mmCIF file of C-alpha atoms and ligand atoms in Angstrom:
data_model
loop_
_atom_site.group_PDB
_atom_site.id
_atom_site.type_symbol
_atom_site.label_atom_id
_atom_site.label_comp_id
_atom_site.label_asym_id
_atom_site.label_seq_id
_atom_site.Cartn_x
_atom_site.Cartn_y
_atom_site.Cartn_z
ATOM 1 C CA UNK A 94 -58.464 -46.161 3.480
ATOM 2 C CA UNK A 95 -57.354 -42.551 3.232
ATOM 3 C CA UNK A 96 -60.214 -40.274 1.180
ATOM 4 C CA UNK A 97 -57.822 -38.367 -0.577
ATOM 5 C CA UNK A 98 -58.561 -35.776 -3.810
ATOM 6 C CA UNK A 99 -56.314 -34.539 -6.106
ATOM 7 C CA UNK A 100 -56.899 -32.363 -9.480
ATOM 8 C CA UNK A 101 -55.312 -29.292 -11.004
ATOM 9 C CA UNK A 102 -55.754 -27.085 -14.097
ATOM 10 C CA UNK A 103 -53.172 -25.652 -16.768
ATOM 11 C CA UNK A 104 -52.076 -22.923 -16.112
ATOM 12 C CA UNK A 105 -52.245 -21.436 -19.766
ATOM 13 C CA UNK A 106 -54.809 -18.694 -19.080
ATOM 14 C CA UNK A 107 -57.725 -17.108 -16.634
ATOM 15 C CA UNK A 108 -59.872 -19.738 -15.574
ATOM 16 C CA UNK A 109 -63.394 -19.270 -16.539
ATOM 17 C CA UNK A 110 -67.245 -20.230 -15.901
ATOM 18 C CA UNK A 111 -66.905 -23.436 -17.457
ATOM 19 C CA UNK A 112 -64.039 -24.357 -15.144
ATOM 20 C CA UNK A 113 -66.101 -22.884 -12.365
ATOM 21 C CA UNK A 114 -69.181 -24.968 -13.367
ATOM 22 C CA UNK A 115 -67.494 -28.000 -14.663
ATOM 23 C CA UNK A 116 -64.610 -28.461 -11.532
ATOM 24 C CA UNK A 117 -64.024 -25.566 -9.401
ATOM 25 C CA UNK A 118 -67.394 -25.216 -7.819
ATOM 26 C CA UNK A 119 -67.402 -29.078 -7.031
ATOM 27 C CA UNK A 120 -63.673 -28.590 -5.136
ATOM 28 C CA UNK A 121 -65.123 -26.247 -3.184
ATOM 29 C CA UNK A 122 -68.234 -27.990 -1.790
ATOM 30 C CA UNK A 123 -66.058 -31.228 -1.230
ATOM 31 C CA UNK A 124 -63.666 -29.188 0.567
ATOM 32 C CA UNK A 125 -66.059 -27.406 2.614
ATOM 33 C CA UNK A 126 -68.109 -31.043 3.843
ATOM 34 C CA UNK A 127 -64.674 -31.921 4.739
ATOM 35 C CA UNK A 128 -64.963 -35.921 4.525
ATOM 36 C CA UNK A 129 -61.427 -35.730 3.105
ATOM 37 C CA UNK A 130 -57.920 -36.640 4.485
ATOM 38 C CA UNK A 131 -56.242 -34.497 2.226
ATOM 39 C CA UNK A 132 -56.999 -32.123 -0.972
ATOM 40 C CA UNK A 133 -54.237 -31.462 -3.360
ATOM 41 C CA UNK A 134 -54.983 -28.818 -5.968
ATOM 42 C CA UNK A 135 -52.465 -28.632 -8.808
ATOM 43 C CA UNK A 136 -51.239 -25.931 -10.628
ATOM 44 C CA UNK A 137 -50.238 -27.931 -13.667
ATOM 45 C CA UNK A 138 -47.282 -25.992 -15.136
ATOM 46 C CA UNK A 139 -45.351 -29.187 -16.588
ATOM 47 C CA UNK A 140 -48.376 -30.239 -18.399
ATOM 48 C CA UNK A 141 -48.770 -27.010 -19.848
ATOM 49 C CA UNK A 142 -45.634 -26.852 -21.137
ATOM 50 C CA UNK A 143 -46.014 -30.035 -23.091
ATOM 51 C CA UNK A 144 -47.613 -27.880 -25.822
ATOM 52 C CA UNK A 145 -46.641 -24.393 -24.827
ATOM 53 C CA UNK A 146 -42.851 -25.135 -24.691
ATOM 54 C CA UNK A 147 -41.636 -22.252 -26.852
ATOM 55 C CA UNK A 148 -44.303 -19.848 -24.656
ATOM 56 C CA UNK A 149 -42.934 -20.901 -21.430
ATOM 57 C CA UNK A 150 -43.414 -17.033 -20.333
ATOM 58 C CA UNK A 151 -47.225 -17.908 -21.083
ATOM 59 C CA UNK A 152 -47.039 -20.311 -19.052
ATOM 60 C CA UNK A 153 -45.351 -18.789 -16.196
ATOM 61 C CA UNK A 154 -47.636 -15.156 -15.608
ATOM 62 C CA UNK A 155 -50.207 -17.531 -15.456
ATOM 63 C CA UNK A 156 -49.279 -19.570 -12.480
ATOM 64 C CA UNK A 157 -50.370 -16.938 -10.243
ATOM 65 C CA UNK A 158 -53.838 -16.202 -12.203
ATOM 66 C CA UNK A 159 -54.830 -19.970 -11.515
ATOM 67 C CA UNK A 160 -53.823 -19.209 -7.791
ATOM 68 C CA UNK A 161 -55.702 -16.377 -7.544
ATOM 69 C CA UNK A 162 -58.971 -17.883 -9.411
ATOM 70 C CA UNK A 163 -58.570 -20.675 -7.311
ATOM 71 C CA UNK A 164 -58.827 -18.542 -3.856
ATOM 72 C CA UNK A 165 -61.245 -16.445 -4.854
ATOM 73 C CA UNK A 166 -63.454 -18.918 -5.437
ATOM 74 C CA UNK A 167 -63.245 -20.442 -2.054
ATOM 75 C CA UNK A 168 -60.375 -22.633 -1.605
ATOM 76 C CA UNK A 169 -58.576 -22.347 1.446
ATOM 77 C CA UNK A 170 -55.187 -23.162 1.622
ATOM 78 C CA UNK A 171 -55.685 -24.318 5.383
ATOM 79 C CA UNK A 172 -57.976 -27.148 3.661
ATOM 80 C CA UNK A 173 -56.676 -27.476 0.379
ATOM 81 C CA UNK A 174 -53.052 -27.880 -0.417
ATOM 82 C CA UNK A 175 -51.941 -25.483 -4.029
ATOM 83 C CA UNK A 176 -49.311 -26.948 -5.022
ATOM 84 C CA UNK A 177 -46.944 -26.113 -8.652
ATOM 85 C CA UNK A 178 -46.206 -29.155 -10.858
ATOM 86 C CA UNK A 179 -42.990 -28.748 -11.719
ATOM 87 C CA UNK A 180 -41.597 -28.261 -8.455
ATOM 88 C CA UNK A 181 -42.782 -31.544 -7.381
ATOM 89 C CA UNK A 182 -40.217 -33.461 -9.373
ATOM 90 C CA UNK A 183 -41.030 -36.799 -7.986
ATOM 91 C CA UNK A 184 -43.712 -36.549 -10.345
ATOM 92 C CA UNK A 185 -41.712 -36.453 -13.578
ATOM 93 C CA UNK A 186 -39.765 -39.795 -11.840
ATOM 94 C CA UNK A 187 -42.992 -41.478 -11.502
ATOM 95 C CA UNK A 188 -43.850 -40.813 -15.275
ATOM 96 C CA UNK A 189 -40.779 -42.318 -16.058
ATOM 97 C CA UNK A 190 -41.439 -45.433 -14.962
ATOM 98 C CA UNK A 191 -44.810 -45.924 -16.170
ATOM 99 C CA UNK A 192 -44.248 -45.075 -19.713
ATOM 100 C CA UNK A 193 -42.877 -48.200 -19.749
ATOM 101 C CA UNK A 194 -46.252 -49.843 -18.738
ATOM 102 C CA UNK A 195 -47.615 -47.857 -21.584
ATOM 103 C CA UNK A 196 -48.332 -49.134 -25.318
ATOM 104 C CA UNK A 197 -48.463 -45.881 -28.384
ATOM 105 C CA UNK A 198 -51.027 -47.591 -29.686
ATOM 106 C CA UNK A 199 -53.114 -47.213 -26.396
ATOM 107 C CA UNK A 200 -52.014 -43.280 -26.209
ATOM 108 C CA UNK A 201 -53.291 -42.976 -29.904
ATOM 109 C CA UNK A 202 -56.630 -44.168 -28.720
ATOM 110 C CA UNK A 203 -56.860 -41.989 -25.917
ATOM 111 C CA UNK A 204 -60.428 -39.783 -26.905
ATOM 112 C CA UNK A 205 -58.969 -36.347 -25.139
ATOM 113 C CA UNK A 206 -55.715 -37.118 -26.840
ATOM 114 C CA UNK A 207 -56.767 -37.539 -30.216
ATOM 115 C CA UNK A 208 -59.444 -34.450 -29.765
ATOM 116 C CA UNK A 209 -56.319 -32.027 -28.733
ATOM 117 C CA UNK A 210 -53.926 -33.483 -31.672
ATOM 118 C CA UNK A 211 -56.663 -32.209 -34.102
ATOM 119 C CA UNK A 212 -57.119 -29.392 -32.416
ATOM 120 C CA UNK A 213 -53.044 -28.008 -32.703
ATOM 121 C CA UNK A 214 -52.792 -29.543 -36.039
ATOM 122 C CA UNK A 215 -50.200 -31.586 -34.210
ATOM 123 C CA UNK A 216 -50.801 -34.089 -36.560
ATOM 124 C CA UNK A 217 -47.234 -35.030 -37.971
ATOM 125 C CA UNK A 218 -45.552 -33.266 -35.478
ATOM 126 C CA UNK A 219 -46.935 -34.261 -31.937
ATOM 127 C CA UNK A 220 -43.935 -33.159 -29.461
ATOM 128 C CA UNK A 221 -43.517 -36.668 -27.690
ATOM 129 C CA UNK A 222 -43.649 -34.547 -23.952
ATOM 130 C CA UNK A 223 -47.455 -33.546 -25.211
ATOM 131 C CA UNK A 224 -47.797 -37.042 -26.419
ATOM 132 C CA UNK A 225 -47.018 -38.479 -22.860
ATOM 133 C CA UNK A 226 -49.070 -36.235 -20.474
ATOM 134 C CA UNK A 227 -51.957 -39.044 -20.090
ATOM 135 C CA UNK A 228 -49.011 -40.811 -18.539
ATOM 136 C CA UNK A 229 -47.893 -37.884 -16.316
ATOM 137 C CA UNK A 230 -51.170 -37.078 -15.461
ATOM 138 C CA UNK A 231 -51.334 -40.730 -13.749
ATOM 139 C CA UNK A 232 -48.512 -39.939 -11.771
ATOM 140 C CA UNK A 233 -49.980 -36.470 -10.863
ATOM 141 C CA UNK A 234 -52.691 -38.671 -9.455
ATOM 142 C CA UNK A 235 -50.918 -41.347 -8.040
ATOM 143 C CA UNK A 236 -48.464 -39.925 -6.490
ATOM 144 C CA UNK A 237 -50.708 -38.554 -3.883
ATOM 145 C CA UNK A 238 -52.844 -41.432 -3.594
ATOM 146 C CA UNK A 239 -55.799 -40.420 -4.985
ATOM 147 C CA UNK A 240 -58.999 -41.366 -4.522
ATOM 148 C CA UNK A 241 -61.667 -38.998 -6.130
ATOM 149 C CA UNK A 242 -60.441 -36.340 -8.742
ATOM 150 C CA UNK A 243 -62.885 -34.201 -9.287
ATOM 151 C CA UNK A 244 -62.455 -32.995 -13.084
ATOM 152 C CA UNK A 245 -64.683 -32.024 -16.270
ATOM 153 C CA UNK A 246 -66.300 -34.641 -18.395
ATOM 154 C CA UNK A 247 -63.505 -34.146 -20.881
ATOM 155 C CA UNK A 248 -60.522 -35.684 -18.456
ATOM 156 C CA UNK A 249 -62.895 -39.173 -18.242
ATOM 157 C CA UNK A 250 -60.173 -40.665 -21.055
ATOM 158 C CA UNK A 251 -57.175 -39.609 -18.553
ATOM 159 C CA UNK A 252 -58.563 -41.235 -15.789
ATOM 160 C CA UNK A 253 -59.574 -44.561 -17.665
ATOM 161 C CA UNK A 254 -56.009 -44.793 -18.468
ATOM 162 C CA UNK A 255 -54.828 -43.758 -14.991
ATOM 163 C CA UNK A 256 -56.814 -46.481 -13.736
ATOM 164 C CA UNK A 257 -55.310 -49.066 -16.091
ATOM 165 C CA UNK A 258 -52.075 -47.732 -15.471
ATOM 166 C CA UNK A 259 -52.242 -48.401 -11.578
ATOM 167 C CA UNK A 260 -53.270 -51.950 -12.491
ATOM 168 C CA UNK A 261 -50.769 -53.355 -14.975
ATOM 169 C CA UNK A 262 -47.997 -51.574 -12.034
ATOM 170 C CA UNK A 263 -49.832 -53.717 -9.375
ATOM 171 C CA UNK A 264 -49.974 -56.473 -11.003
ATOM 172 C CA UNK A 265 -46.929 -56.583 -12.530
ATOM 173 C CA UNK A 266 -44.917 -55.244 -9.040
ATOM 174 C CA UNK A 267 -47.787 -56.088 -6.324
ATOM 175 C CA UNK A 268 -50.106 -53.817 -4.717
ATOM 176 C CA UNK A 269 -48.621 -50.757 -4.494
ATOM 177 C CA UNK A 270 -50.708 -47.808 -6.371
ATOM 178 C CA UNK A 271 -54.137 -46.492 -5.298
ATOM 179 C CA UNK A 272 -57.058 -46.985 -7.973
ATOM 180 C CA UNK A 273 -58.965 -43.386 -8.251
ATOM 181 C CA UNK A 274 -62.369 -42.333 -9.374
ATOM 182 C CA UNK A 275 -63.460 -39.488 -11.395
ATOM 183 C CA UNK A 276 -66.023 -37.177 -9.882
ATOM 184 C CA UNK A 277 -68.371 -35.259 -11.886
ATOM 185 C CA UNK A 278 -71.127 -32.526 -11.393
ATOM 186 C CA UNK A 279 -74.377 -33.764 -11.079
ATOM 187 C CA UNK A 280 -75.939 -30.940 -12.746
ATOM 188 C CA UNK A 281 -76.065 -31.639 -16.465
ATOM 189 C CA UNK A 282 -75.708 -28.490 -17.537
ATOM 190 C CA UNK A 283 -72.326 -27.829 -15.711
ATOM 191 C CA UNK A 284 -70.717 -30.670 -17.527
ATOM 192 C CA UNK A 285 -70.900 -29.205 -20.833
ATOM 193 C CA UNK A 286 -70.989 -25.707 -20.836
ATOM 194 C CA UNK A 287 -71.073 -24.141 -24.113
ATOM 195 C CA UNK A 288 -69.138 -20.981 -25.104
ATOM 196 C CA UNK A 289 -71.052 -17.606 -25.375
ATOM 197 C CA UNK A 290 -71.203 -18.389 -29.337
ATOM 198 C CA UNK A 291 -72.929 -21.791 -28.419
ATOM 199 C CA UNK A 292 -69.738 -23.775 -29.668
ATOM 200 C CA UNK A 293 -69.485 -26.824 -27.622
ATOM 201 C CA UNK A 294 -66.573 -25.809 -25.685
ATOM 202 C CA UNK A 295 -65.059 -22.601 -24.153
ATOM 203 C CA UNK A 296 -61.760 -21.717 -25.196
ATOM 204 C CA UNK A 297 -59.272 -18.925 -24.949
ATOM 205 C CA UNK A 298 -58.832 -19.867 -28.751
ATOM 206 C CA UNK A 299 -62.093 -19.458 -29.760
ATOM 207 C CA UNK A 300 -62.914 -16.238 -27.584
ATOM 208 C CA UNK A 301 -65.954 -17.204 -26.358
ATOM 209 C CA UNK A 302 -64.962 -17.224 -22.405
ATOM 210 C CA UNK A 303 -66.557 -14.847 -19.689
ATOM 211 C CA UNK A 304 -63.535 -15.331 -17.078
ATOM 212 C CA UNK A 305 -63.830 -15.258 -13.698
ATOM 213 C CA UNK A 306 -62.012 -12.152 -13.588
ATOM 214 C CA UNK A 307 -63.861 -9.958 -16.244
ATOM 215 C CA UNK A 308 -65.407 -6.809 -15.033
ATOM 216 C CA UNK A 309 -68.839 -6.622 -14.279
ATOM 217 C CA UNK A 310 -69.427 -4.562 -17.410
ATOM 218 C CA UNK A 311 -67.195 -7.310 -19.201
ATOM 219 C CA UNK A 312 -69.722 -10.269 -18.019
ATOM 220 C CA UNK A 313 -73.063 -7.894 -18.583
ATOM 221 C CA UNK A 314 -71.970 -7.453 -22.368
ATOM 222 C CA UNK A 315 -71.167 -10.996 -22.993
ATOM 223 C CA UNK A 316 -74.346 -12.253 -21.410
ATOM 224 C CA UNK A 317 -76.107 -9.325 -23.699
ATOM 225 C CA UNK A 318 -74.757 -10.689 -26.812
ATOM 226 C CA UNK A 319 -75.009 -14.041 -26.233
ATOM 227 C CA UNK A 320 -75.672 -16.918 -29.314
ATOM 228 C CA UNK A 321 -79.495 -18.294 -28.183
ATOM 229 C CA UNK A 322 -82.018 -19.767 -30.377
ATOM 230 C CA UNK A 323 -81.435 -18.472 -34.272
ATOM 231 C CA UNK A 324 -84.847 -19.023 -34.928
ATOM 232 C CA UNK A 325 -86.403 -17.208 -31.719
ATOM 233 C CA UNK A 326 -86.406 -13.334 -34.237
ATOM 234 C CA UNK A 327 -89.311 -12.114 -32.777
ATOM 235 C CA UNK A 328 -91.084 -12.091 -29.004
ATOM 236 C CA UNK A 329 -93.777 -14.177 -29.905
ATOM 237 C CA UNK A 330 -92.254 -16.671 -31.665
ATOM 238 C CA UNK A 331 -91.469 -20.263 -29.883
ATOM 239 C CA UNK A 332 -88.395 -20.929 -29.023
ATOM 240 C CA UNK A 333 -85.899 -23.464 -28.216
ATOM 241 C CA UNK A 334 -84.509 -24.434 -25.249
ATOM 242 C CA UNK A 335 -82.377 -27.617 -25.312
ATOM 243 C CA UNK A 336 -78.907 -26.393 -26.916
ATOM 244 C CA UNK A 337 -79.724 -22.725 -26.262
ATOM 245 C CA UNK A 338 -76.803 -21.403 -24.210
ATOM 246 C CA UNK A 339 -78.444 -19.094 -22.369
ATOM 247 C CA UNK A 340 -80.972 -21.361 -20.941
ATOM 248 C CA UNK A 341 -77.992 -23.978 -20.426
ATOM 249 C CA UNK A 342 -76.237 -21.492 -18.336
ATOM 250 C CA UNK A 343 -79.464 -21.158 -16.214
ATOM 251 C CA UNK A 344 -79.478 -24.652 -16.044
ATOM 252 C CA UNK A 345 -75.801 -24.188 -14.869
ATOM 253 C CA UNK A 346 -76.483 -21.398 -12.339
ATOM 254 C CA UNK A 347 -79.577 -20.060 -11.958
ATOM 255 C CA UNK A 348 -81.214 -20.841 -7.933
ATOM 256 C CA UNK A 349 -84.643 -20.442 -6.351
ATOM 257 C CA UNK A 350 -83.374 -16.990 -4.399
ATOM 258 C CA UNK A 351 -82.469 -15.418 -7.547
ATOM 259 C CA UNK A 352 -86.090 -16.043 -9.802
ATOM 260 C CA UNK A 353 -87.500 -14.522 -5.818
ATOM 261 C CA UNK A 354 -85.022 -11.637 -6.290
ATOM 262 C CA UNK A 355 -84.646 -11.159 -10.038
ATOM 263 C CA UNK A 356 -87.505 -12.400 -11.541
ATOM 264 C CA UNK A 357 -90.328 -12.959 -9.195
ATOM 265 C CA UNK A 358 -92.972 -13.341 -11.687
ATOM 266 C CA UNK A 359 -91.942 -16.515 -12.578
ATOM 267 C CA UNK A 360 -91.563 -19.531 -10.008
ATOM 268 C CA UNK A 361 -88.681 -20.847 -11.269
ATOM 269 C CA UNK A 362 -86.550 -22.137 -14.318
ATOM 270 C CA UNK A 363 -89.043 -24.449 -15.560
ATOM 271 C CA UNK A 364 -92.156 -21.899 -16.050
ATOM 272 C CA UNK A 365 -89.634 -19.545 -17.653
ATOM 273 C CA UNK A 366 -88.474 -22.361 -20.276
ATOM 274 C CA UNK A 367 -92.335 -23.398 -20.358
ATOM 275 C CA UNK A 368 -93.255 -19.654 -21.607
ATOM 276 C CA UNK A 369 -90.435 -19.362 -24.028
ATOM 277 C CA UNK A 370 -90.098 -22.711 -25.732
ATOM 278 C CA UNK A 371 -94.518 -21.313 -26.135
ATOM 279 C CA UNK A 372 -93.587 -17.710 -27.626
ATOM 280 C CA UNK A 373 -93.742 -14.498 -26.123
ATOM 281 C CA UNK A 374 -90.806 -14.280 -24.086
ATOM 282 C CA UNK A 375 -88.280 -12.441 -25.486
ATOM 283 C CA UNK A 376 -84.493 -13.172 -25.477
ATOM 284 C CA UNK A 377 -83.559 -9.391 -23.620
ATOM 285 C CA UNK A 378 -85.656 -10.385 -21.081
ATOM 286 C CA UNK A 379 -84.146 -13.621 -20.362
ATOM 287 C CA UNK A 380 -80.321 -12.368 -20.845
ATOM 288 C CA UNK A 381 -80.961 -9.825 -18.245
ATOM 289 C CA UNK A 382 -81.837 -12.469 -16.115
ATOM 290 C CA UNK A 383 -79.021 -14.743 -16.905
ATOM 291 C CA UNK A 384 -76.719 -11.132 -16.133
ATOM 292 C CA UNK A 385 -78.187 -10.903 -13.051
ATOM 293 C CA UNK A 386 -77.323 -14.692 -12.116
ATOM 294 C CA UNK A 387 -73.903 -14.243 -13.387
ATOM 295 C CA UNK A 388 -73.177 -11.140 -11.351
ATOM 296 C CA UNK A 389 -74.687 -12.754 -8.670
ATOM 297 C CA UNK A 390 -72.545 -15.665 -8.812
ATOM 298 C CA UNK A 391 -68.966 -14.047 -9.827
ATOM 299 C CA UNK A 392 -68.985 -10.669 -7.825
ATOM 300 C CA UNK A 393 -68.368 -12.436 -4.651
ATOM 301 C CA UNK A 394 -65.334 -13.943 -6.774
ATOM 302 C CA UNK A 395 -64.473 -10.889 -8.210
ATOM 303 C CA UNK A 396 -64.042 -9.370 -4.952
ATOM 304 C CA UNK A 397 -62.325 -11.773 -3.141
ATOM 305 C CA UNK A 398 -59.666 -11.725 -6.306
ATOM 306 C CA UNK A 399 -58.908 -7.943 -6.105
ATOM 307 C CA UNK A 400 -58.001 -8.938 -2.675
ATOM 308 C CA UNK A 401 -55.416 -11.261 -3.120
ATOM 309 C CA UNK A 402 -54.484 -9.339 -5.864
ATOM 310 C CA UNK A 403 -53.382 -6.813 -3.139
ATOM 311 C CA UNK A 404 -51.392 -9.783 -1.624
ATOM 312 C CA UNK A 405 -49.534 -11.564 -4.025
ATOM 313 C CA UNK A 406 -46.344 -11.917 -1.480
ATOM 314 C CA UNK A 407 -48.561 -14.165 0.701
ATOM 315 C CA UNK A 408 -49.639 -15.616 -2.262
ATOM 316 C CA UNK A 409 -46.337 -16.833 -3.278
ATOM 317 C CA UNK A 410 -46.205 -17.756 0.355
ATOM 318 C CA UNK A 411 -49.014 -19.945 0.177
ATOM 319 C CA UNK A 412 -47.812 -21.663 -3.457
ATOM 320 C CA UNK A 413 -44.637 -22.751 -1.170
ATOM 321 C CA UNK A 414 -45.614 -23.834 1.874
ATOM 322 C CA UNK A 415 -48.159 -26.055 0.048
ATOM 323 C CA UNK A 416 -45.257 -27.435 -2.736
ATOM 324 C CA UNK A 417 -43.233 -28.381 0.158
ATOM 325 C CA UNK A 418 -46.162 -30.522 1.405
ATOM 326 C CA UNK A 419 -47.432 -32.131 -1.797
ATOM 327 C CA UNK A 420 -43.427 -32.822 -2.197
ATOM 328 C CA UNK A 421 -43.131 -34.627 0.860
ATOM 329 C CA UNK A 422 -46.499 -37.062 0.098
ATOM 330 C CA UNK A 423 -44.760 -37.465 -3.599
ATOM 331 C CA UNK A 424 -41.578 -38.518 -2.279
ATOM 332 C CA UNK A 425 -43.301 -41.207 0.001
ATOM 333 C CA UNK A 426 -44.926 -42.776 -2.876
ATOM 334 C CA UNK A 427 -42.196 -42.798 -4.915
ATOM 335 C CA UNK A 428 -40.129 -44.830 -2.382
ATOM 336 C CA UNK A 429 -42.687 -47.188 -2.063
ATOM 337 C CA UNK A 430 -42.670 -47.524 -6.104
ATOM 338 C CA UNK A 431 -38.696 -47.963 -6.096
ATOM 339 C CA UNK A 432 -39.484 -50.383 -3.780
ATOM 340 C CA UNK A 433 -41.960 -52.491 -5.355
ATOM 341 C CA UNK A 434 -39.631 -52.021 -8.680
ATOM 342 C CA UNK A 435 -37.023 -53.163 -6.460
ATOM 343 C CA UNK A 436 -35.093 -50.185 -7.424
ATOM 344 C CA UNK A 437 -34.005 -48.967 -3.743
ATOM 345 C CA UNK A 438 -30.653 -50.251 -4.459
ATOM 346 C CA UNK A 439 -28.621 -48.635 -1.916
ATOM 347 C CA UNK A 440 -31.196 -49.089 0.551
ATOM 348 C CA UNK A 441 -30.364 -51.964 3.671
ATOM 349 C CA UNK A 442 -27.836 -53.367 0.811
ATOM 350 C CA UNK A 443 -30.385 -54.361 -1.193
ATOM 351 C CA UNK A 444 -28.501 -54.815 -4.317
ATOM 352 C CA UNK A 445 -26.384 -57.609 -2.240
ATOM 353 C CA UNK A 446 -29.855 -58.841 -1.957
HETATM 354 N N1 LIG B 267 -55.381 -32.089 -17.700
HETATM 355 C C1 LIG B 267 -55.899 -31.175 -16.733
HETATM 356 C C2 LIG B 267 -56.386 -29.948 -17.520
HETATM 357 O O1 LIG B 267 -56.413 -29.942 -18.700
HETATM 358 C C3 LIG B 267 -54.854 -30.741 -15.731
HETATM 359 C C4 LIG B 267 -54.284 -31.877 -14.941
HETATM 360 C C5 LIG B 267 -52.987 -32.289 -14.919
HETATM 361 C C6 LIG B 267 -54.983 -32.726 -14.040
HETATM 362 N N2 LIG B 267 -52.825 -33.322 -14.110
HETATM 363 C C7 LIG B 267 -54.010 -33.631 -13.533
HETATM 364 C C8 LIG B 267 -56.306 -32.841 -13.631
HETATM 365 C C9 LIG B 267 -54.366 -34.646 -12.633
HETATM 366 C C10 LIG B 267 -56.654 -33.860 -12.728
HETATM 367 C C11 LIG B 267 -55.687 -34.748 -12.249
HETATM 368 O O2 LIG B 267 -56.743 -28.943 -16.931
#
């Protein structure tokens, strides 16, 4: 069997560390040890709309953001194929169908779902497009065959019901859809990477994002004013670690070279959290640390963004060319669905048939 990824990202803002630790930084690895057939990477427009559809300008100046986050992080279009949603519209087909192999009640249940309804204050008024995009998100993956999608911890629900979704079609029409699998960071600490206010999650909304395409200055005063331990006021007191966001992002980020280059009097991560959970280490010291990481980490990304910021055309160019090929590998799965619907109609007669 084909190995064969596919994931993708709203395009409803900048993308920042937490997709870079949580899903971007994973793409890029599996990409580069190039095991795969085929990597799609989607720049999930359609989806976005499903909540943003009287900001569909929002949505729009955004595409090319994602597509420049997702280059200058390292994917290469020669390896990965960028692709736009909603000009694949052999997806929207494919949802079609399977809402019908769909209960409400099952939606309703659906963890991410239910987290995002509460989160709008959807509550009475859930557009039925928003509602739905478990479903199209199944076809997303489908459609190209899937078989890892590498995504954050908080897309587990969507592929649970992906997964059920390509079994009640196979068993209902016969062996036709490809079962995926989620992949997920190993490192802890990428999976759940707290805002810079140590909420649980970071969120335009909330404002407590360092982007992947802030300044240097922007990322230094963010790391400075960082939420750590509230109890940590002075040097020598102890302090926490588990929960502390700054110590989670060095969890996150932080490597051997940079304690030998930033911090060489410690040996690494674990005598650093050994001295401060003991007292005596104070939190400047460690945020400067974390700042150097950061920069470390994002100014190769920051640079290879002004780049393609410089070449938007090819850009554009790139968005295409890579549409036109996640449209063809769409299209061949949908005939195979209309086939195993038995739905070709006008194919070899069969509706004599
Ligand atoms: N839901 C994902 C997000 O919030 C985007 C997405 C749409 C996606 N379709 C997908 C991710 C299919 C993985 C696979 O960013």
């Amino acid at each position: 069997m084909k190995k064969v990824i596919l994931t993708g990202d709203r395009p409803t803002g900048h993308l920042h560390v937490g997709h870079y630790a949580g899903s971007l930084k994973e793409r890029v690895r599996l990409q580069n040890e190039g095991n795969y057939d085929d990597i799609y990477i989607m720049i999930a427009d359609a989806q976005a709309l499903t909540d943003n559809a009287e900001h569909p300008e929002k949505v729009r100046q955004n595409i090319l953001q994602v597509a420049l986050d997702y280059l200058a992080c390292g994917l290469e279009p020669e390896k990965s194929t960028i692709f736009i949603q909603s000009m694949v519209p052999e997806l929207t087909e494919l949802t079609f169908y399977y809402m019908n192999l769909v209960t409400v009640s099952r939606v309703q249940r659906n963890p991410t779902v239910k987290a995002e309804i509460q989160m709008r204050n959807f509550e009475a008024s859930i557009p039925v497009g928003f509602f739905c995009y478990p479903i199209s998100q199944a076809a997303d993956i489908t459609a190209f065959r899937a078989t890892e999608v590498p995504v954050g911890e908080d897309q587990a629900p969507m592929l649970e019901q992906c997964r059920e979704i390509v079994h009640k079609f196979n068993a209902v029409y016969g062996e036709t859809l490809t079962e995926p699998k989620i992949v997920l960071p190993k490192n802890e600490a990428c999976l759940r990477l707290p805002g810079i206010d140590g909420k649980a999650k970071m969120s335009k909304s909330l404002g407590n994002c360092i982007y992947l395409s802030d300044s240097e200055e922007e990322v230094r005063k963010k790391v400075m004013s960082m939420f750590t331990d509230p109890n940590h006021l002075r040097i020598q007191d102890p302090g926490r670690v588990e929960g502390n966001p700054v110590f989670i992002y060095l969890e996150a980020f932080s490597r051997p070279e940079y304690f030998a280059e930033f911090l060489p009097e410690y040996s690494g991560l674990e005598e650093l959290e050994e001295h401060y959970r003991k007292g005596g280490l104070g939190d400047v010291k460690v945020k400067k640390f974390l700042n150097n990481v950061m920069q470390a980490e994002l100014s190769p990304i920051r640079q290879k963004r002004s780049m393609w910021e410089q070449r938007l055309p090819e850009l554009c160019e790139i968005l295409k060319a890579g549409t036109e090929k996640a449209r063809a590998a769409a299209a061949e799965t949908l005939h195979d669905v209309r086939h195993a619907m038995r739905i070709d109609y006008f194919e070899n007669d069969n509706l004599l048939k």
